[in-house]
Coordinates of C-alpha atoms and ligand atoms in Angstrom, one line a residue:
M1 CA 104.6 -25.9 -86.8
G2 CA 103.6 -26.7 -90.3
V3 CA 105.9 -29.7 -90.4
V4 CA 104.4 -31.1 -87.1
E5 CA 100.9 -30.7 -88.5
G6 CA 102.0 -32.4 -91.7
L7 CA 103.3 -35.4 -89.7
L8 CA 100.1 -35.6 -87.6
A9 CA 98.0 -35.5 -90.7
L10 CA 100.1 -38.3 -92.2
G11 CA 99.7 -40.3 -89.0
L12 CA 96.0 -40.0 -89.2
I13 CA 95.8 -41.0 -92.8
L14 CA 98.0 -44.0 -92.2
N15 CA 95.8 -44.9 -89.2
V16 CA 92.7 -45.0 -91.4
C17 CA 94.5 -47.1 -94.0
V18 CA 95.6 -49.6 -91.4
V19 CA 92.1 -49.9 -90.0
C20 CA 90.7 -50.4 -93.5
N21 CA 93.2 -53.0 -94.7
G22 CA 95.4 -54.9 -92.4
G23 CA 96.3 -57.4 -95.1
T24 CA 95.3 -61.0 -95.6
S25 CA 96.5 -63.6 -93.1
S26 CA 94.6 -66.7 -94.2
P27 CA 93.8 -68.1 -97.6
F28 CA 90.3 -69.0 -96.4
V29 CA 87.5 -67.3 -98.3
R30 CA 84.0 -67.6 -97.1
K31 CA 81.4 -68.7 -99.6
V32 CA 78.8 -66.2 -100.7
E33 CA 75.8 -68.5 -100.4
K34 CA 73.7 -68.5 -97.3
A35 CA 74.5 -71.3 -94.8
V36 CA 72.0 -74.2 -95.0
D37 CA 71.0 -75.8 -91.7
M38 CA 71.5 -79.5 -91.2
P39 CA 68.1 -81.3 -91.3
L40 CA 66.8 -82.7 -88.0
D41 CA 67.5 -86.3 -89.1
S42 CA 71.2 -85.6 -89.5
D43 CA 73.7 -87.8 -87.8
V44 CA 74.9 -85.0 -85.6
F45 CA 71.4 -84.6 -84.1
A46 CA 70.9 -88.3 -83.3
I47 CA 69.1 -88.9 -80.0
P48 CA 71.1 -91.3 -77.8
P49 CA 69.5 -94.7 -77.4
G50 CA 67.9 -96.0 -74.3
Y51 CA 65.1 -95.1 -71.9
N52 CA 65.4 -91.5 -70.7
A53 CA 69.0 -91.4 -71.9
P54 CA 70.7 -88.0 -71.0
Q55 CA 71.2 -85.9 -74.1
Q56 CA 72.8 -82.4 -74.8
V57 CA 75.4 -83.0 -72.1
H58 CA 77.6 -79.9 -71.6
I59 CA 80.0 -78.6 -69.1
T60 CA 81.4 -75.2 -68.1
Q61 CA 83.6 -73.9 -65.3
G62 CA 81.7 -74.0 -62.0
D63 CA 83.6 -71.5 -59.8
L64 CA 86.0 -68.7 -59.9
V65 CA 89.3 -70.7 -60.0
G66 CA 88.7 -73.8 -62.0
K67 CA 88.1 -76.4 -59.2
A68 CA 84.4 -76.9 -60.0
V69 CA 82.5 -77.9 -63.1
I70 CA 78.8 -77.4 -63.9
V71 CA 77.4 -80.5 -65.7
S72 CA 74.1 -80.0 -67.6
W73 CA 72.0 -82.4 -69.6
V74 CA 68.4 -83.0 -70.7
T75 CA 66.2 -86.0 -70.2
V76 CA 62.9 -86.4 -72.0
D77 CA 60.9 -89.5 -70.9
E78 CA 60.7 -88.7 -67.2
P79 CA 62.6 -86.3 -64.8
G80 CA 65.1 -88.9 -63.8
S81 CA 68.0 -88.2 -61.5
S82 CA 69.9 -85.0 -61.3
E83 CA 72.8 -86.8 -59.7
V84 CA 76.3 -87.0 -61.2
R85 CA 78.6 -89.8 -60.3
Y86 CA 82.3 -88.9 -60.7
W87 CA 85.8 -90.2 -59.9
S88 CA 89.3 -89.2 -60.8
E89 CA 91.5 -91.3 -63.1
N90 CA 93.8 -92.0 -60.2
S91 CA 91.2 -93.4 -57.8
D92 CA 88.3 -95.7 -57.9
Q93 CA 86.5 -93.9 -55.0
K94 CA 83.3 -92.8 -56.7
K95 CA 81.4 -89.8 -55.4
I96 CA 77.8 -88.7 -56.1
V97 CA 76.6 -85.1 -56.1
E98 CA 73.0 -84.0 -56.5
G99 CA 71.8 -81.1 -58.7
K100 CA 68.5 -79.5 -59.7
L101 CA 66.3 -79.7 -62.7
V102 CA 64.4 -76.9 -64.5
T103 CA 61.8 -76.9 -67.3
Y104 CA 60.3 -74.0 -69.3
R105 CA 57.7 -73.4 -71.9
F106 CA 58.2 -71.2 -75.0
F107 CA 55.0 -70.5 -76.9
N108 CA 53.7 -74.0 -77.6
Y109 CA 57.0 -75.8 -76.9
T110 CA 57.7 -77.6 -73.6
S111 CA 61.3 -78.3 -72.7
G112 CA 62.6 -81.6 -71.5
F113 CA 63.9 -81.9 -67.9
I114 CA 67.1 -79.8 -67.9
H115 CA 69.5 -80.9 -65.2
H116 CA 72.3 -78.7 -63.7
T117 CA 74.7 -80.2 -61.2
T118 CA 77.9 -78.6 -59.9
I119 CA 80.9 -80.8 -59.0
R120 CA 83.2 -79.0 -56.5
N121 CA 86.5 -79.4 -54.8
L122 CA 88.2 -81.0 -57.7
E123 CA 92.0 -81.4 -57.9
Y124 CA 93.8 -79.4 -60.5
N125 CA 95.4 -81.0 -63.5
T126 CA 93.4 -84.2 -63.2
K127 CA 91.3 -86.3 -65.5
Y128 CA 87.8 -87.1 -64.1
Y129 CA 85.2 -89.5 -65.4
Y130 CA 81.5 -88.7 -64.8
E131 CA 78.2 -90.4 -65.4
V132 CA 74.7 -89.0 -65.7
G133 CA 71.3 -90.7 -66.1
L134 CA 71.7 -92.7 -62.9
G135 CA 68.8 -95.1 -62.4
N136 CA 67.8 -95.1 -66.1
T137 CA 70.2 -95.1 -69.1
T138 CA 73.6 -94.1 -67.8
R139 CA 76.1 -92.3 -70.0
Q140 CA 79.7 -91.8 -69.2
F141 CA 82.0 -88.8 -70.2
W142 CA 85.2 -87.3 -68.9
F143 CA 87.0 -83.9 -68.6
V144 CA 90.4 -82.7 -67.4
T145 CA 90.7 -79.9 -64.8
P146 CA 93.0 -77.0 -65.6
P147 CA 96.4 -76.5 -63.9
E148 CA 96.5 -74.4 -60.8
I149 CA 96.2 -70.7 -61.5
G150 CA 99.6 -69.0 -62.0
P151 CA 101.6 -66.8 -64.3
D152 CA 103.6 -69.6 -66.0
V153 CA 101.1 -72.2 -66.8
P154 CA 100.6 -72.9 -70.5
Y155 CA 97.0 -73.5 -71.5
T156 CA 95.3 -73.6 -74.9
F157 CA 91.9 -71.9 -75.4
G158 CA 89.8 -72.4 -78.5
L159 CA 87.7 -69.6 -79.8
I160 CA 84.2 -70.1 -81.4
G161 CA 81.3 -67.8 -81.9
D162 CA 78.1 -67.6 -83.9
L163 CA 78.2 -71.3 -84.4
G164 CA 74.6 -72.2 -85.4
Q165 CA 73.7 -75.6 -86.8
S166 CA 74.4 -75.4 -90.5
F167 CA 76.6 -77.8 -92.5
D168 CA 79.3 -75.0 -92.1
S169 CA 78.8 -75.1 -88.3
N170 CA 79.7 -78.8 -88.4
K171 CA 82.8 -78.0 -90.4
T172 CA 83.8 -75.3 -87.9
L173 CA 83.4 -77.7 -85.0
S174 CA 85.4 -80.4 -86.8
H175 CA 88.1 -77.9 -87.7
Y176 CA 88.4 -77.1 -84.0
E177 CA 88.5 -80.7 -83.0
L178 CA 91.1 -81.7 -85.6
N179 CA 93.5 -78.8 -84.7
P180 CA 96.8 -80.4 -83.7
R181 CA 97.1 -77.7 -80.9
K182 CA 94.2 -79.4 -79.1
G183 CA 92.2 -76.7 -77.4
Q184 CA 91.5 -77.4 -73.8
T185 CA 88.6 -75.0 -73.2
V186 CA 86.4 -73.0 -75.7
L187 CA 85.8 -69.3 -75.2
F188 CA 82.4 -69.0 -76.9
V189 CA 81.6 -65.4 -77.9
G190 CA 77.8 -65.7 -78.2
D191 CA 75.1 -66.8 -80.7
L192 CA 74.6 -70.5 -80.0
S193 CA 71.8 -72.3 -81.8
Y194 CA 70.0 -69.7 -84.0
A195 CA 66.7 -71.4 -83.1
D196 CA 65.2 -67.9 -83.3
N197 CA 65.5 -68.0 -87.0
Y198 CA 62.7 -70.6 -87.1
P199 CA 59.0 -69.9 -86.8
N200 CA 58.0 -69.2 -83.2
H201 CA 61.8 -69.6 -82.4
D202 CA 61.2 -73.3 -82.6
N203 CA 63.0 -74.5 -79.5
I204 CA 63.4 -78.0 -80.9
R205 CA 66.5 -76.3 -82.6
W206 CA 67.9 -75.5 -79.1
D207 CA 67.7 -79.2 -78.4
S208 CA 69.3 -80.2 -81.7
W209 CA 72.1 -77.7 -81.1
G210 CA 72.7 -79.2 -77.7
R211 CA 73.0 -82.7 -79.3
F212 CA 75.2 -81.4 -82.1
T213 CA 77.8 -79.7 -79.7
E214 CA 77.8 -82.5 -77.1
R215 CA 80.7 -84.2 -78.8
S216 CA 83.0 -81.4 -77.7
V217 CA 81.3 -79.6 -74.8
A218 CA 80.6 -82.8 -72.8
Y219 CA 84.4 -83.3 -72.6
Q220 CA 85.8 -79.7 -72.2
P221 CA 84.2 -76.6 -70.8
W222 CA 82.8 -73.9 -73.1
I223 CA 82.8 -70.5 -71.5
W224 CA 79.5 -68.9 -72.5
T225 CA 78.8 -65.3 -73.6
A226 CA 75.3 -64.2 -74.5
G227 CA 74.7 -63.0 -78.1
N228 CA 71.7 -61.4 -79.8
H229 CA 70.4 -64.9 -80.9
E230 CA 70.0 -65.7 -77.2
I231 CA 67.6 -62.9 -76.5
D232 CA 64.5 -64.8 -77.8
F233 CA 62.3 -61.8 -77.1
A234 CA 59.0 -62.5 -79.0
P235 CA 56.1 -60.4 -77.6
E236 CA 54.1 -61.3 -80.8
I237 CA 53.7 -64.8 -79.4
G238 CA 53.6 -63.8 -75.8
E239 CA 57.3 -64.4 -75.0
T240 CA 58.3 -61.3 -73.2
V241 CA 61.1 -62.6 -70.9
P242 CA 64.4 -62.1 -72.7
F243 CA 67.0 -64.9 -72.7
K244 CA 64.5 -67.6 -71.4
P245 CA 65.8 -70.6 -73.3
Y246 CA 69.5 -69.6 -72.9
T247 CA 69.3 -69.1 -69.1
H248 CA 67.4 -72.3 -68.5
R249 CA 69.8 -74.4 -70.6
Y250 CA 73.2 -72.8 -70.1
H251 CA 74.3 -72.0 -66.5
V252 CA 77.4 -70.1 -65.7
P253 CA 79.2 -69.5 -62.3
Y254 CA 78.3 -65.8 -62.2
K255 CA 77.9 -65.6 -58.4
A256 CA 81.5 -66.7 -57.8
S257 CA 82.6 -63.3 -59.2
Q258 CA 80.0 -61.3 -57.3
S259 CA 78.0 -60.8 -60.3
T260 CA 74.2 -60.5 -59.9
S261 CA 73.5 -61.7 -63.5
P262 CA 74.5 -64.7 -65.7
F263 CA 75.2 -62.3 -68.6
W264 CA 78.4 -60.8 -67.1
Y265 CA 80.9 -62.6 -64.9
S266 CA 84.5 -63.6 -64.7
I267 CA 86.6 -66.7 -64.2
K268 CA 90.3 -67.4 -63.7
R269 CA 91.8 -70.3 -65.6
A270 CA 95.5 -71.2 -65.8
S271 CA 97.3 -67.9 -66.5
A272 CA 94.2 -66.0 -67.6
H273 CA 91.6 -63.8 -66.0
I274 CA 88.6 -63.8 -68.3
I275 CA 85.8 -61.2 -68.1
V276 CA 82.6 -62.0 -70.0
L277 CA 80.5 -58.9 -70.8
A278 CA 76.9 -58.6 -72.0
S279 CA 76.3 -56.6 -75.2
Y280 CA 72.5 -56.9 -74.7
S281 CA 72.2 -56.0 -71.1
A282 CA 72.3 -52.4 -69.9
Y283 CA 75.9 -51.2 -69.6
G284 CA 75.4 -47.4 -69.1
K285 CA 76.5 -45.5 -66.0
Y286 CA 74.9 -46.7 -62.7
T287 CA 73.7 -50.0 -64.3
P288 CA 74.5 -53.3 -62.5
Q289 CA 76.9 -54.3 -65.3
Y290 CA 78.7 -51.0 -65.1
K291 CA 79.0 -51.2 -61.3
W292 CA 80.2 -54.8 -61.4
L293 CA 82.9 -54.1 -64.1
E294 CA 84.1 -51.0 -62.2
K295 CA 84.8 -53.2 -59.2
E296 CA 86.0 -56.2 -61.1
L297 CA 88.9 -54.6 -63.1
P298 CA 90.9 -53.5 -60.0
K299 CA 90.6 -57.1 -58.7
V300 CA 92.6 -58.5 -61.5
N301 CA 96.0 -59.6 -60.2
R302 CA 98.5 -59.5 -63.1
T303 CA 101.1 -61.3 -61.0
E304 CA 98.8 -64.3 -60.7
T305 CA 97.0 -64.0 -64.0
P306 CA 99.1 -62.0 -66.4
W307 CA 96.6 -62.5 -69.2
L308 CA 93.5 -60.3 -69.1
I309 CA 91.0 -61.4 -71.7
V310 CA 87.5 -60.0 -72.3
L311 CA 84.7 -61.7 -74.2
M312 CA 81.7 -60.0 -75.6
H313 CA 79.4 -60.6 -78.5
S314 CA 79.3 -57.3 -80.4
P315 CA 82.7 -56.0 -81.5
W316 CA 83.8 -52.5 -80.7
Y317 CA 85.9 -52.4 -83.9
N318 CA 84.5 -53.7 -87.2
S319 CA 85.3 -52.4 -90.7
Y320 CA 82.4 -54.3 -92.4
N321 CA 79.2 -52.5 -93.1
Y322 CA 77.4 -55.5 -91.6
H323 CA 76.6 -54.7 -87.9
Y324 CA 78.8 -51.6 -88.3
M325 CA 79.2 -49.6 -85.1
E326 CA 76.6 -51.7 -83.1
G327 CA 79.3 -52.0 -80.4
E328 CA 80.1 -48.3 -80.4
T329 CA 78.1 -47.2 -77.4
M330 CA 79.6 -49.9 -75.2
R331 CA 83.0 -48.9 -76.5
V332 CA 82.4 -45.3 -75.4
M333 CA 81.5 -46.5 -71.9
Y334 CA 84.2 -49.0 -71.2
E335 CA 87.2 -48.4 -73.5
P336 CA 88.9 -46.0 -71.1
W337 CA 88.8 -48.7 -68.4
F338 CA 90.2 -51.3 -70.8
V339 CA 93.1 -48.9 -71.6
Q340 CA 93.6 -48.1 -67.9
Y341 CA 93.7 -51.7 -66.8
K342 CA 95.6 -52.8 -69.9
V343 CA 93.3 -55.5 -71.2
D344 CA 95.4 -57.8 -73.4
V345 CA 92.9 -59.0 -75.9
V346 CA 89.2 -58.7 -76.6
F347 CA 87.3 -61.5 -78.5
A348 CA 84.0 -60.8 -80.1
G349 CA 81.7 -62.5 -82.6
H350 CA 78.5 -61.2 -84.3
V351 CA 80.2 -60.2 -87.6
H352 CA 80.7 -63.4 -89.5
A353 CA 84.0 -62.4 -90.9
Y354 CA 87.4 -62.6 -89.4
E355 CA 89.2 -59.3 -88.5
R356 CA 91.8 -58.5 -85.9
S357 CA 93.8 -55.4 -84.9
V358 CA 96.6 -54.5 -82.6
S359 CA 95.6 -52.5 -79.5
A360 CA 93.2 -49.8 -80.5
K361 CA 91.9 -46.7 -78.8
T362 CA 89.2 -44.4 -80.1
W363 CA 89.3 -46.0 -83.5
S364 CA 93.0 -45.5 -84.0
L365 CA 95.8 -48.1 -83.8
K366 CA 98.4 -46.4 -81.7
L367 CA 101.4 -48.6 -82.1
L368 CA 101.3 -48.7 -85.9
A369 CA 100.8 -45.0 -86.2
L370 CA 103.9 -44.4 -84.1
Q371 CA 105.9 -46.8 -86.2
F372 CA 104.9 -45.0 -89.3
L373 CA 105.8 -41.6 -87.8
I374 CA 109.3 -42.7 -86.9
Ligands
LIG1 C1 53.3 -75.1 -82.4 O1 52.6 -74.2 -83.3 C2 53.0 -74.3 -84.7 C3 52.4 -73.2 -85.5 O2 51.0 -73.2 -85.2 C4 52.7 -75.7 -85.2 O3 53.2 -75.9 -86.5 C5 53.4 -76.8 -84.3 O4 53.1 -78.1 -84.7 C6 53.0 -76.5 -82.9 N1 53.9 -77.4 -82.0 C7 53.4 -78.0 -81.0 C8 54.4 -78.8 -80.2 O5 52.2 -78.0 -80.7
LIG2 C1 64.5 -93.7 -63.7 O1 65.4 -93.1 -62.7 C2 64.7 -92.6 -61.6 C3 65.8 -91.9 -60.8 O2 66.7 -92.8 -60.3 C4 63.9 -93.7 -60.9 O3 63.2 -93.1 -59.8 C5 62.9 -94.3 -61.9 O4 62.3 -95.3 -61.3 C6 63.7 -94.8 -63.1 N1 62.7 -95.2 -64.1 C7 62.7 -96.5 -64.6 C8 61.6 -96.8 -65.5 O5 63.5 -97.3 -64.2
LIG3 C1 79.5 -83.6 -89.3 O1 80.9 -83.8 -89.1 C2 81.3 -85.1 -88.6 C3 82.7 -85.1 -88.3 O2 83.5 -84.5 -89.4 C4 80.8 -86.1 -89.7 O3 81.1 -87.4 -89.2 C5 79.3 -86.0 -89.9 O4 78.9 -86.9 -90.9 C6 79.0 -84.6 -90.3 N1 77.5 -84.4 -90.4 C7 76.9 -83.6 -91.3 C8 75.4 -83.6 -91.3 O5 77.5 -82.9 -92.0
LIG4 C1 98.6 -61.4 -56.4 O1 99.0 -62.7 -56.6 C2 100.2 -63.0 -56.0 C3 100.6 -64.4 -56.5 O2 99.6 -65.3 -56.2 C4 100.1 -62.9 -54.5 O3 101.4 -63.2 -53.9 C5 99.7 -61.5 -54.2 O4 99.5 -61.4 -52.8 C6 98.4 -61.1 -54.9 N1 98.2 -59.7 -54.7 C7 97.0 -59.3 -54.2 C8 96.9 -57.8 -54.1 O5 96.1 -60.0 -53.9
LIG5 FE1 75.2 -61.9 -83.4

């Protein structure tokens, strides 16, 4: 009895040690100084030339299975057309699809004309060219659709979170672009522009972020997760609708996974089933997000998509004092389901420091503990 207790105690102590210090896996050391935002006249924020030229072009998956793409962009001189002209590399038969435009106001800021157009019925594994700004200044881009969903299709996801628009943000994006592994889709774990750091959440910084990231997101989908910097809740200036800039600018295919809200949804892409959760929407028992996730997890077909990936903004495990335990209440609600349905990997942002662990449950790393005990 005493021996068993001794071993258990040892196991627990080792657990704690492992959580505290998993070792160093990269020579990168973050600088101590605060990140400095790139000034508005920086090259990365340049406004594309030409009358009513589309800017801030971005794409994301437009359906459950990867055969549709949502194309979004902003025009500023006049509404212009919400049509997208597109064609596959192997054909010169061009098609046109019509979308919708939205605008919004935020305190004394008025947005440009924000267009969202969904291209559907695309072929898998195909390069498509597309054009926006039809009738005024037209700009051309391209993307490649993913392979058909299946267990044995290789695919490379990039992972970015908390990007912002500092000089370091530009380095982060370049680092991703220059990676020889060539990411095909970005899983973005929340906190996009950090416009809310500016007086009155100066939404001009949402526009500059859109222009900064266009060089990647116009050519490959970024899968969006909402972070705390998307909330933009500012009752002191009369802005009481949370997520207003984010939801007007970044559309996601939430209805395709029977979600009732853009903040939680799922997609399937290649061999992965990806569930996006909302750290800043209600997740307690009986809430819409809880009910949706309860129905969603049993739908995952591991024969078809062996990888089950979850994205969220606020991590459930974090050993830094910064944002410590902010994800704890959601962990308490959902971790038993993650264990039951064998989630492979959870990606989160929020804490601007890299950490990873093997599968964890209730703040202990099961596998490592067992290894030590043996
Ligand atoms: C909005 O208000 C701020 C603060 O009063 C001011 O500096 C800024 O110029 C105004 N912007 C517009 C577009 O009116
Ligand atoms: C811009 O494009 C729209 C939509 O095609 C068209 O109605 C409008 O006349 C164009 N404006 C100019 C100045 O050409
Ligand atoms: C951002 O990075 C790109 C690519 O590395 C570079 O061309 C550009 O000059 C950089 N801009 C700023 C403001 O750092
Ligand atoms: C899971 O996917 C496989 C492969 O596509 C399919 O044969 C099977 O019918 C699916 N299972 C369910 C329960 O839908
Ligand atoms: Fe955050």
